[in-house]
Amino acid sequence: MKAWRQLIGRETREESIEGNTAASSAVTPPIPQSLPQPERQPISQPPSKKIFPSGIKLLHDSGKSVIDIIFVHGLTGDREETWKAENAFDSWPKTLLPSKVADARVLTFGYDAYVANWRGMVSENRIGNHAMNLLTAIATHREDNDTNTRPIIFVCHSLGGLVCEDALVIAQQRPEKHLRQVLNCTRGILFIGTPHHGSGLAHWAESLAKSIGLLKQTNPEILNVLRRESEVLERVQGGFHTMLRTRAQEGSLPIEMTCFYEELPLPGVGLVVPKDSAILPGNISIGIRSNHMEMTKFDDLNHPGFISVAGELRRWSKAIAAAQLPQTSNVNASTSLQGPPQDLNGALPPALTTGFYKGIDISS
């Protein structure tokens, strides 16, 4: 009996323990596992604002340059893309031109010449604003590296030619010596598809703006100057040719000009700047077998357009370089790009000290 009671007691205790354990399990809630933490999201950065590629950019400098060649793009253009063929790695002023004009520093100028922009607002600058920006950018760049007496040749496409012309007119009118220096150093301008007398460029630009959307912004100031019978265009052209005549009367060195015109129509538009608008009477005019948008894009040294453009630049640069050399024997040898001849003592006549021959005198 005792053993039985012990066995019963042990079982009773075991049941009691099991019961207490079960009760404890029933009463005590399970230990909660750690709650899942939300994934840490990366801190969002504000979208970077795209900076329009404006101002002067250096494309090439051999370190021994004696001439500045400055490229100015046109309507809806870009300071590098305008001059780059579709499949080219880089622009031809950077990759091809130095092989033809080895003694030139190559610069390019950018400005917002969009008449419409699907990304947002477009620049409301007028031609005169762009011209002033071009003038000050060139003067500042050349002052910074002490090359402000170096001869300049401009290469301008489309609207860029008008911006360049207006910049030189402003330079003549300004009292600041560093701005006038840009005009006095200018030896030549290549116009590529520049509408000197108005053209279909305004119509093409308006079509582009409409294709982007009615709610998008346009720049009427630029559109208006490109129309035929435009008062602004007449002002730019009138001021430019008056400046040229004034320089001739003062005995200043002339500015050489060559005009290139498109020979092929732009699909769906036609000739954007026809020959009669792209040429200047009395100056060389050369056709490029391409449309208005492709006439500045050369892919190799054998491209006919590149041969023509580089040929003019090489001819001018050689004449400028020759004019900078001392001349003691053949005093009658001269070209339109050379400086005034020296006298037998090797000195320049005091009244003919303008130009790049022995530095620029802009005090007059």
Short mmCIF file of N, CA and C in Angstrom, two decimals, residues 196-318:
data_model
loop_
_atom_site.label_atom_id
_atom_site.label_comp_id
_atom_site.label_asym_id
_atom_site.label_seq_id
_atom_site.Cartn_x
_atom_site.Cartn_y
_atom_site.Cartn_z
N HIS A 196 21.49 86.54 -94.33
CA HIS A 196 21.80 87.97 -94.32
C HIS A 196 20.60 88.82 -94.73
N HIS A 197 19.66 88.23 -95.45
CA HIS A 197 18.53 89.02 -95.96
C HIS A 197 17.19 88.40 -95.57
N GLY A 198 17.15 87.66 -94.47
CA GLY A 198 15.93 86.97 -94.10
C GLY A 198 15.82 85.67 -94.87
N SER A 199 15.01 84.75 -94.37
CA SER A 199 14.94 83.44 -95.02
C SER A 199 13.76 82.66 -94.50
N GLY A 200 13.73 81.39 -94.88
CA GLY A 200 12.70 80.49 -94.37
C GLY A 200 13.05 79.93 -93.01
N LEU A 201 14.11 80.45 -92.39
CA LEU A 201 14.53 79.94 -91.09
C LEU A 201 13.46 80.16 -90.04
N ALA A 202 12.79 81.30 -90.10
CA ALA A 202 11.73 81.58 -89.13
C ALA A 202 10.57 80.61 -89.31
N HIS A 203 10.20 80.32 -90.56
CA HIS A 203 9.11 79.38 -90.82
C HIS A 203 9.46 78.00 -90.31
N TRP A 204 10.70 77.58 -90.56
CA TRP A 204 11.14 76.26 -90.08
C TRP A 204 11.12 76.21 -88.55
N ALA A 205 11.58 77.27 -87.91
CA ALA A 205 11.62 77.30 -86.45
C ALA A 205 10.21 77.28 -85.86
N GLU A 206 9.28 77.98 -86.50
CA GLU A 206 7.90 77.97 -86.02
C GLU A 206 7.29 76.58 -86.17
N SER A 207 7.59 75.90 -87.25
CA SER A 207 7.09 74.54 -87.44
C SER A 207 7.64 73.62 -86.37
N LEU A 208 8.91 73.81 -86.03
CA LEU A 208 9.52 73.03 -84.96
C LEU A 208 8.82 73.28 -83.64
N ALA A 209 8.53 74.54 -83.35
CA ALA A 209 7.87 74.88 -82.10
C ALA A 209 6.47 74.27 -82.02
N LYS A 210 5.75 74.32 -83.13
CA LYS A 210 4.40 73.76 -83.14
C LYS A 210 4.41 72.24 -82.99
N SER A 211 5.42 71.59 -83.54
CA SER A 211 5.49 70.14 -83.44
C SER A 211 5.76 69.69 -82.01
N ILE A 212 6.38 70.56 -81.21
CA ILE A 212 6.66 70.22 -79.82
C ILE A 212 5.39 70.32 -78.98
N GLY A 213 4.53 71.25 -79.27
CA GLY A 213 3.29 71.34 -78.52
C GLY A 213 2.85 72.77 -78.32
N LEU A 214 1.54 72.97 -78.25
CA LEU A 214 1.00 74.32 -78.15
C LEU A 214 1.28 74.95 -76.80
N LEU A 215 1.50 74.11 -75.77
CA LEU A 215 1.69 74.66 -74.44
C LEU A 215 3.14 74.98 -74.13
N LYS A 216 4.02 74.71 -75.05
CA LYS A 216 5.43 74.93 -74.79
C LYS A 216 5.81 76.37 -75.10
N GLN A 217 6.95 76.75 -74.58
CA GLN A 217 7.40 78.13 -74.69
C GLN A 217 8.16 78.36 -75.99
N THR A 218 8.04 79.54 -76.52
CA THR A 218 8.81 79.92 -77.70
C THR A 218 9.47 81.27 -77.45
N ASN A 219 10.44 81.57 -78.26
CA ASN A 219 11.15 82.85 -78.16
C ASN A 219 10.83 83.68 -79.39
N PRO A 220 9.84 84.55 -79.33
CA PRO A 220 9.45 85.33 -80.50
C PRO A 220 10.52 86.32 -80.94
N GLU A 221 11.40 86.71 -80.02
CA GLU A 221 12.43 87.68 -80.38
C GLU A 221 13.36 87.11 -81.44
N ILE A 222 13.71 85.84 -81.30
CA ILE A 222 14.60 85.22 -82.28
C ILE A 222 13.85 84.92 -83.56
N LEU A 223 12.59 84.51 -83.45
CA LEU A 223 11.81 84.22 -84.65
C LEU A 223 11.64 85.46 -85.50
N ASN A 224 11.36 86.58 -84.87
CA ASN A 224 11.08 87.81 -85.62
C ASN A 224 12.28 88.29 -86.42
N VAL A 225 13.48 88.13 -85.86
CA VAL A 225 14.65 88.65 -86.55
C VAL A 225 14.97 87.86 -87.81
N LEU A 226 14.45 86.64 -87.91
CA LEU A 226 14.78 85.78 -89.04
C LEU A 226 13.83 85.93 -90.21
N ARG A 227 12.75 86.66 -90.03
CA ARG A 227 11.79 86.83 -91.12
C ARG A 227 12.30 87.85 -92.13
N ARG A 228 11.88 87.67 -93.35
CA ARG A 228 12.20 88.67 -94.36
C ARG A 228 11.56 90.01 -93.98
N GLU A 229 12.19 91.08 -94.36
CA GLU A 229 11.74 92.43 -94.03
C GLU A 229 11.79 92.69 -92.53
N SER A 230 12.61 91.94 -91.81
CA SER A 230 12.72 92.14 -90.37
C SER A 230 13.49 93.42 -90.07
N GLU A 231 12.93 94.26 -89.20
CA GLU A 231 13.60 95.50 -88.84
C GLU A 231 14.88 95.23 -88.05
N VAL A 232 14.85 94.19 -87.21
CA VAL A 232 16.04 93.86 -86.43
C VAL A 232 17.15 93.36 -87.35
N LEU A 233 16.78 92.50 -88.30
CA LEU A 233 17.77 92.00 -89.25
C LEU A 233 18.35 93.15 -90.07
N GLU A 234 17.50 94.08 -90.46
CA GLU A 234 17.97 95.24 -91.21
C GLU A 234 18.94 96.07 -90.36
N ARG A 235 18.64 96.19 -89.06
CA ARG A 235 19.53 96.94 -88.18
C ARG A 235 20.88 96.25 -88.06
N VAL A 236 20.87 94.92 -87.88
CA VAL A 236 22.12 94.18 -87.73
C VAL A 236 22.97 94.31 -88.99
N GLN A 237 22.33 94.08 -90.15
CA GLN A 237 23.07 94.15 -91.40
C GLN A 237 23.55 95.57 -91.69
N GLY A 238 22.68 96.55 -91.46
CA GLY A 238 23.07 97.93 -91.69
C GLY A 238 24.22 98.36 -90.81
N GLY A 239 24.15 98.00 -89.53
CA GLY A 239 25.22 98.35 -88.61
C GLY A 239 26.53 97.67 -88.96
N PHE A 240 26.44 96.42 -89.41
CA PHE A 240 27.66 95.68 -89.75
C PHE A 240 28.36 96.29 -90.95
N HIS A 241 27.61 96.58 -92.00
CA HIS A 241 28.24 97.12 -93.21
C HIS A 241 28.69 98.56 -93.01
N THR A 242 28.00 99.31 -92.17
CA THR A 242 28.47 100.65 -91.83
C THR A 242 29.80 100.57 -91.08
N MET A 243 29.91 99.61 -90.19
CA MET A 243 31.16 99.41 -89.46
C MET A 243 32.30 99.07 -90.41
N LEU A 244 32.02 98.22 -91.41
CA LEU A 244 33.06 97.86 -92.37
C LEU A 244 33.52 99.07 -93.17
N ARG A 245 32.57 99.90 -93.60
CA ARG A 245 32.93 101.10 -94.37
C ARG A 245 33.73 102.09 -93.51
N THR A 246 33.34 102.22 -92.26
CA THR A 246 34.05 103.13 -91.36
C THR A 246 35.49 102.68 -91.17
N ARG A 247 35.68 101.39 -91.00
CA ARG A 247 37.04 100.87 -90.84
C ARG A 247 37.87 101.10 -92.09
N ALA A 248 37.24 100.94 -93.25
CA ALA A 248 37.97 101.17 -94.50
C ALA A 248 38.40 102.64 -94.62
N GLN A 249 37.51 103.55 -94.23
CA GLN A 249 37.84 104.97 -94.29
C GLN A 249 38.95 105.34 -93.31
N GLU A 250 39.01 104.62 -92.20
CA GLU A 250 40.03 104.90 -91.19
C GLU A 250 41.36 104.25 -91.53
N GLY A 251 41.39 103.44 -92.59
CA GLY A 251 42.62 102.74 -92.94
C GLY A 251 42.87 101.49 -92.13
N SER A 252 41.85 101.00 -91.42
CA SER A 252 42.01 99.77 -90.65
C SER A 252 42.07 98.57 -91.58
N LEU A 253 42.62 97.49 -91.07
CA LEU A 253 42.70 96.28 -91.87
C LEU A 253 41.31 95.75 -92.18
N PRO A 254 41.09 95.28 -93.40
CA PRO A 254 39.76 94.77 -93.76
C PRO A 254 39.49 93.42 -93.10
N ILE A 255 38.22 93.06 -93.05
CA ILE A 255 37.79 91.75 -92.55
C ILE A 255 37.38 90.91 -93.75
N GLU A 256 38.10 89.83 -93.99
CA GLU A 256 37.76 88.93 -95.09
C GLU A 256 36.48 88.17 -94.77
N MET A 257 35.67 87.89 -95.78
CA MET A 257 34.43 87.15 -95.57
C MET A 257 34.20 86.18 -96.72
N THR A 258 33.82 84.96 -96.38
CA THR A 258 33.42 83.96 -97.36
C THR A 258 32.09 83.38 -96.90
N CYS A 259 31.17 83.22 -97.84
CA CYS A 259 29.82 82.73 -97.52
C CYS A 259 29.60 81.34 -98.11
N PHE A 260 29.13 80.42 -97.29
CA PHE A 260 28.77 79.08 -97.74
C PHE A 260 27.25 78.95 -97.69
N TYR A 261 26.69 78.34 -98.71
CA TYR A 261 25.24 78.17 -98.78
C TYR A 261 24.89 76.71 -99.00
N GLU A 262 23.71 76.33 -98.52
CA GLU A 262 23.23 74.95 -98.64
C GLU A 262 22.74 74.67 -100.05
N GLU A 263 22.97 73.46 -100.54
CA GLU A 263 22.52 73.08 -101.87
C GLU A 263 21.37 72.10 -101.85
N LEU A 264 21.11 71.47 -100.71
CA LEU A 264 20.05 70.48 -100.62
C LEU A 264 18.95 70.96 -99.68
N PRO A 265 17.70 70.61 -99.98
CA PRO A 265 16.59 71.04 -99.12
C PRO A 265 16.50 70.21 -97.85
N LEU A 266 15.95 70.79 -96.83
CA LEU A 266 15.65 70.06 -95.61
C LEU A 266 14.33 69.32 -95.84
N PRO A 267 14.26 68.01 -95.60
CA PRO A 267 13.04 67.25 -95.88
C PRO A 267 11.82 67.88 -95.24
N GLY A 268 10.80 68.09 -96.05
CA GLY A 268 9.55 68.67 -95.58
C GLY A 268 9.56 70.17 -95.43
N VAL A 269 10.71 70.80 -95.65
CA VAL A 269 10.82 72.25 -95.47
C VAL A 269 11.32 72.92 -96.73
N GLY A 270 12.34 72.36 -97.34
CA GLY A 270 12.98 72.98 -98.50
C GLY A 270 14.27 73.65 -98.10
N LEU A 271 14.73 74.57 -98.91
CA LEU A 271 15.93 75.32 -98.59
C LEU A 271 15.62 76.29 -97.46
N VAL A 272 16.27 76.13 -96.34
CA VAL A 272 16.00 76.98 -95.19
C VAL A 272 16.58 78.37 -95.41
N VAL A 273 17.83 78.44 -95.84
CA VAL A 273 18.47 79.72 -96.18
C VAL A 273 18.96 79.61 -97.62
N PRO A 274 18.17 80.06 -98.58
CA PRO A 274 18.56 79.94 -99.99
C PRO A 274 19.79 80.78 -100.30
N LYS A 275 20.37 80.51 -101.44
CA LYS A 275 21.62 81.16 -101.81
C LYS A 275 21.53 82.68 -101.80
N ASP A 276 20.43 83.23 -102.31
CA ASP A 276 20.33 84.69 -102.40
C ASP A 276 20.34 85.36 -101.03
N SER A 277 19.99 84.61 -99.98
CA SER A 277 20.03 85.16 -98.63
C SER A 277 21.36 84.88 -97.94
N ALA A 278 22.03 83.81 -98.36
CA ALA A 278 23.24 83.37 -97.66
C ALA A 278 24.50 84.05 -98.14
N ILE A 279 24.46 84.73 -99.29
CA ILE A 279 25.68 85.32 -99.84
C ILE A 279 25.72 86.82 -99.60
N LEU A 280 26.92 87.36 -99.65
CA LEU A 280 27.14 88.80 -99.57
C LEU A 280 27.82 89.23 -100.86
N PRO A 281 27.20 90.10 -101.65
CA PRO A 281 27.79 90.52 -102.92
C PRO A 281 29.21 91.05 -102.73
N GLY A 282 30.08 90.66 -103.65
CA GLY A 282 31.46 91.10 -103.59
C GLY A 282 32.37 90.18 -102.80
N ASN A 283 31.81 89.13 -102.19
CA ASN A 283 32.60 88.18 -101.43
C ASN A 283 32.47 86.79 -102.04
N ILE A 284 33.44 85.94 -101.77
CA ILE A 284 33.42 84.57 -102.28
C ILE A 284 32.22 83.84 -101.70
N SER A 285 31.52 83.09 -102.55
CA SER A 285 30.41 82.25 -102.09
C SER A 285 30.64 80.83 -102.60
N ILE A 286 30.45 79.85 -101.73
CA ILE A 286 30.74 78.44 -102.04
C ILE A 286 29.56 77.60 -101.57
N GLY A 287 29.12 76.68 -102.41
CA GLY A 287 28.03 75.79 -102.04
C GLY A 287 28.52 74.56 -101.31
N ILE A 288 27.72 74.07 -100.38
CA ILE A 288 27.97 72.81 -99.68
C ILE A 288 26.80 71.89 -99.98
N ARG A 289 27.11 70.72 -100.52
CA ARG A 289 26.05 69.81 -100.94
C ARG A 289 25.45 69.08 -99.73
N SER A 290 24.63 69.81 -99.02
CA SER A 290 23.97 69.28 -97.84
C SER A 290 22.82 70.20 -97.49
N ASN A 291 21.98 69.78 -96.54
CA ASN A 291 20.90 70.65 -96.11
C ASN A 291 21.37 71.56 -94.97
N HIS A 292 20.49 72.40 -94.52
CA HIS A 292 20.88 73.44 -93.56
C HIS A 292 21.41 72.86 -92.25
N MET A 293 20.83 71.77 -91.78
CA MET A 293 21.23 71.22 -90.49
C MET A 293 22.48 70.34 -90.58
N GLU A 294 22.77 69.82 -91.77
CA GLU A 294 23.91 68.91 -91.92
C GLU A 294 25.13 69.58 -92.54
N MET A 295 25.01 70.84 -92.94
CA MET A 295 26.10 71.47 -93.69
C MET A 295 27.31 71.83 -92.83
N THR A 296 27.21 71.62 -91.52
CA THR A 296 28.35 71.88 -90.63
C THR A 296 28.93 70.60 -90.05
N LYS A 297 28.49 69.45 -90.53
CA LYS A 297 28.89 68.17 -89.94
C LYS A 297 29.75 67.40 -90.94
N PHE A 298 31.05 67.39 -90.70
CA PHE A 298 32.00 66.72 -91.58
C PHE A 298 32.61 65.53 -90.86
N ASP A 299 32.61 64.37 -91.52
CA ASP A 299 33.06 63.15 -90.85
C ASP A 299 34.50 62.75 -91.14
N ASP A 300 35.12 63.30 -92.18
CA ASP A 300 36.52 62.97 -92.44
C ASP A 300 37.17 64.06 -93.27
N LEU A 301 38.47 63.90 -93.46
CA LEU A 301 39.25 64.92 -94.17
C LEU A 301 38.88 65.05 -95.63
N ASN A 302 38.22 64.02 -96.18
CA ASN A 302 37.87 64.03 -97.60
C ASN A 302 36.47 64.56 -97.88
N HIS A 303 35.77 64.96 -96.85
CA HIS A 303 34.43 65.51 -97.05
C HIS A 303 34.57 66.81 -97.85
N PRO A 304 33.82 66.94 -98.95
CA PRO A 304 33.95 68.15 -99.78
C PRO A 304 33.71 69.44 -99.01
N GLY A 305 32.76 69.41 -98.09
CA GLY A 305 32.50 70.60 -97.29
C GLY A 305 33.68 70.96 -96.41
N PHE A 306 34.28 69.95 -95.80
CA PHE A 306 35.45 70.22 -94.96
C PHE A 306 36.61 70.75 -95.78
N ILE A 307 36.81 70.19 -96.96
CA ILE A 307 37.90 70.65 -97.82
C ILE A 307 37.73 72.13 -98.14
N SER A 308 36.49 72.54 -98.44
CA SER A 308 36.24 73.94 -98.78
C SER A 308 36.42 74.86 -97.58
N VAL A 309 35.84 74.48 -96.45
CA VAL A 309 35.93 75.33 -95.25
C VAL A 309 37.37 75.40 -94.74
N ALA A 310 38.01 74.24 -94.62
CA ALA A 310 39.38 74.22 -94.12
C ALA A 310 40.33 74.92 -95.08
N GLY A 311 40.02 74.85 -96.38
CA GLY A 311 40.86 75.53 -97.36
C GLY A 311 40.85 77.04 -97.17
N GLU A 312 39.67 77.61 -96.92
CA GLU A 312 39.59 79.04 -96.66
C GLU A 312 40.32 79.41 -95.37
N LEU A 313 40.12 78.62 -94.33
CA LEU A 313 40.78 78.91 -93.06
C LEU A 313 42.30 78.82 -93.18
N ARG A 314 42.76 77.84 -93.92
CA ARG A 314 44.20 77.68 -94.12
C ARG A 314 44.77 78.85 -94.92
N ARG A 315 44.06 79.26 -95.95
CA ARG A 315 44.53 80.38 -96.78
C ARG A 315 44.64 81.66 -95.95
N TRP A 316 43.61 81.92 -95.16
CA TRP A 316 43.63 83.12 -94.32
C TRP A 316 44.73 83.04 -93.26
N SER A 317 44.85 81.90 -92.61
CA SER A 317 45.84 81.78 -91.54
C SER A 317 47.26 81.92 -92.06
N LYS A 318 47.52 81.42 -93.26
CA LYS A 318 48.85 81.57 -93.85
C LYS A 318 49.14 83.03 -94.15
#
